[in-house]
């Protein structure tokens, strides 16, 4: 019994110690949810977004240049976003990203507090959603929103489609509201 308790503690520590995205303030990471599906962990973490956080340079450069604060809450369900693929090779296995999107697509909406980043991991896929506004953001997990963005970025911003290493989708044409990032975990 002691061994099982010790093993569970090691696993929990490993899950909590997963590398946080560079947009996070170090030491602010929190595990929100974890579940095992098919021998792989699905995890959701949160952290405080670092001041001046900006997505990796995309094919057309980094249009945000840092945080632009808005003073209102946003419902991003159905909101348009502009896609940028990151230069590089590799990227996550699109099948892992599709599995991640499918796992959460029936979970309704989620509320991303102002100045927070959430990041989801599964297999080789890591997805961030960054709120760079001063208001809360609501977004839908379904295939028409978060799930569809994750799938689109995973399948269209990979090495086999033009030398890419994941990508990002910036809400409302880069107005500083925030973005979704798909990359290798």
C-alpha positions as CSV (number, residue, x, y, z in Angstrom):
1,X,0.0,0.0,0.0
2,X,2.9,2.4,0.8
3,X,4.3,1.7,-2.7
4,X,1.0,2.7,-4.3
5,X,0.8,5.9,-2.3
6,X,4.4,6.7,-3.2
7,X,3.8,6.0,-6.9
8,X,0.7,8.1,-6.9
9,X,2.6,11.0,-5.3
10,X,5.4,10.7,-8.0
11,X,2.8,10.7,-10.8
12,X,1.0,13.7,-9.4
13,X,4.4,15.6,-9.0
14,X,5.3,14.8,-12.6
15,X,1.9,16.1,-13.9
16,X,2.2,19.2,-11.8
17,X,5.9,19.7,-12.9
18,X,5.1,19.8,-16.6
19,X,6.8,22.7,-18.4
20,X,4.7,25.8,-18.4
21,X,4.4,27.8,-21.6
22,X,6.8,30.8,-21.9
23,X,3.8,33.2,-21.6
24,X,3.4,32.2,-17.9
25,X,4.8,34.0,-14.9
26,X,7.1,31.4,-13.4
27,X,5.7,29.7,-10.3
28,X,2.0,30.6,-11.0
29,X,1.1,27.2,-12.6
30,X,-1.9,25.3,-11.2
31,X,-3.2,21.9,-12.3
32,X,-7.0,22.3,-13.0
33,X,-7.9,18.9,-14.3
34,X,-6.2,15.6,-15.2
35,X,-7.6,12.4,-16.5
36,X,-6.1,9.3,-18.1
37,X,-7.5,8.2,-21.4
38,X,-5.9,5.4,-23.3
39,X,-2.8,5.4,-21.3
40,X,-2.0,9.1,-21.9
41,X,-2.8,12.0,-19.5
42,X,-5.1,14.8,-20.6
43,X,-4.3,17.8,-18.4
44,X,-5.5,21.4,-18.1
45,X,-3.3,23.9,-16.3
46,X,-3.7,27.6,-15.6
47,X,-1.1,30.3,-14.9
48,X,-0.8,34.1,-14.8
49,X,0.0,35.6,-18.2
50,X,3.4,37.3,-18.2
51,X,3.4,41.0,-18.9
52,X,4.3,41.7,-22.5
53,X,3.4,38.1,-23.5
54,X,3.2,37.6,-27.3
55,X,2.8,34.5,-29.4
56,X,5.8,33.1,-31.3
57,X,6.5,34.8,-34.6
58,X,4.2,33.5,-37.3
59,X,4.7,33.3,-41.0
60,X,3.7,37.0,-41.3
61,X,5.5,38.2,-38.2
62,X,4.2,39.0,-34.7
63,X,1.3,41.4,-35.2
64,X,0.5,41.8,-31.5
65,X,3.8,43.2,-30.2
66,X,2.7,42.7,-26.6
67,X,-0.4,43.0,-24.5
68,X,-3.2,45.5,-25.3
69,X,-5.7,45.7,-22.5
70,X,-9.4,45.9,-23.1
71,X,-11.9,46.9,-20.3
72,X,-14.8,44.5,-21.0
73,X,-15.6,40.9,-20.8
74,X,-15.7,39.0,-24.1
75,X,-17.8,36.1,-25.3
76,X,-15.5,34.5,-27.9
77,X,-17.9,31.8,-29.0
78,X,-18.2,32.2,-32.7
79,X,-15.5,35.0,-32.8
80,X,-13.3,35.2,-35.9
81,X,-9.6,34.6,-35.5
82,X,-6.6,35.1,-37.8
83,X,-4.3,32.1,-38.3
84,X,-0.5,32.3,-38.3
85,X,1.8,29.2,-38.7
86,X,5.1,29.3,-36.8
87,X,8.2,28.8,-38.8
88,X,10.2,25.6,-38.1
89,X,10.0,21.9,-38.5
90,X,8.2,19.3,-36.5
91,X,5.1,20.3,-34.6
92,X,2.7,18.1,-32.6
93,X,1.2,14.9,-34.0
94,X,-2.1,16.2,-35.4
95,X,-3.8,13.0,-34.3
96,X,-2.9,13.9,-30.6
97,X,-4.3,17.4,-31.1
98,X,-7.5,15.9,-32.6
99,X,-7.9,13.5,-29.7
100,X,-7.4,16.5,-27.3
101,X,-10.0,18.5,-29.1
102,X,-12.5,15.6,-29.2
103,X,-12.0,14.9,-25.5
104,X,-13.3,18.3,-24.5
105,X,-15.7,19.2,-27.4
106,X,-18.8,18.3,-25.3
107,X,-17.7,20.2,-22.2
108,X,-19.7,23.4,-23.0
109,X,-18.0,26.7,-22.3
110,X,-15.1,27.8,-20.2
111,X,-14.4,31.1,-18.5
112,X,-10.8,32.3,-18.8
113,X,-10.1,35.0,-16.2
114,X,-8.5,38.3,-17.2
115,X,-4.7,38.0,-17.4
116,X,-4.7,34.2,-17.3
117,X,-3.4,31.5,-19.6
118,X,-4.8,28.0,-19.7
119,X,-2.9,25.1,-21.4
120,X,-4.0,21.7,-22.3
121,X,-1.7,18.7,-22.9
122,X,-2.1,15.3,-24.5
123,X,0.6,13.2,-26.1
124,X,2.8,15.4,-28.3
125,X,0.2,18.2,-28.4
126,X,0.0,21.3,-26.2
127,X,-2.6,24.0,-26.7
128,X,-2.6,27.4,-24.9
129,X,-5.3,29.9,-24.7
130,X,-4.1,33.3,-23.6
131,X,-6.3,36.1,-22.3
132,X,-4.4,39.4,-22.8
133,X,-7.4,41.5,-22.0
134,X,-8.4,43.0,-18.7
135,X,-11.8,41.3,-18.9
136,X,-12.9,37.7,-18.6
137,X,-13.3,35.6,-21.8
138,X,-15.8,32.9,-22.4
139,X,-15.1,30.4,-25.2
140,X,-16.8,27.2,-26.4
141,X,-15.1,23.8,-26.5
142,X,-17.1,22.6,-29.5
143,X,-15.9,21.8,-33.0
144,X,-17.1,25.2,-34.3
145,X,-14.9,27.0,-31.8
146,X,-12.0,25.8,-29.7
147,X,-12.0,22.2,-31.0
148,X,-12.1,23.4,-34.6
149,X,-9.3,25.9,-34.1
150,X,-7.1,23.2,-32.5
151,X,-7.8,20.8,-35.3
152,X,-7.2,23.4,-38.0
153,X,-3.9,24.6,-36.6
154,X,-2.7,21.0,-35.9
155,X,-3.4,19.8,-39.4
156,X,-2.5,23.0,-41.4
157,X,0.5,24.3,-39.5
158,X,2.8,21.2,-39.4
159,X,6.1,20.3,-41.1
160,X,4.4,18.5,-44.0
161,X,2.4,21.5,-45.0
162,X,5.2,24.0,-45.5
163,X,7.9,23.8,-42.8
164,X,5.8,24.8,-39.8
165,X,6.0,24.0,-36.2
166,X,2.4,24.6,-35.0
167,X,0.6,27.9,-35.1
168,X,-1.7,30.4,-33.5
169,X,-5.1,32.0,-34.1
170,X,-5.6,35.6,-32.9
171,X,-9.1,36.7,-32.0
172,X,-10.7,39.6,-33.8
173,X,-7.8,40.1,-36.2
174,X,-5.0,40.7,-33.7
175,X,-6.8,43.3,-31.5
176,X,-5.1,42.2,-28.3
177,X,-7.9,40.1,-27.0
178,X,-5.9,36.9,-26.9
179,X,-5.1,33.9,-28.9
180,X,-5.1,30.1,-29.1
181,X,-1.6,28.4,-29.7
182,X,-1.0,24.8,-30.8
183,X,2.5,23.4,-30.5
184,X,4.6,20.5,-29.5
185,X,4.4,19.5,-25.9
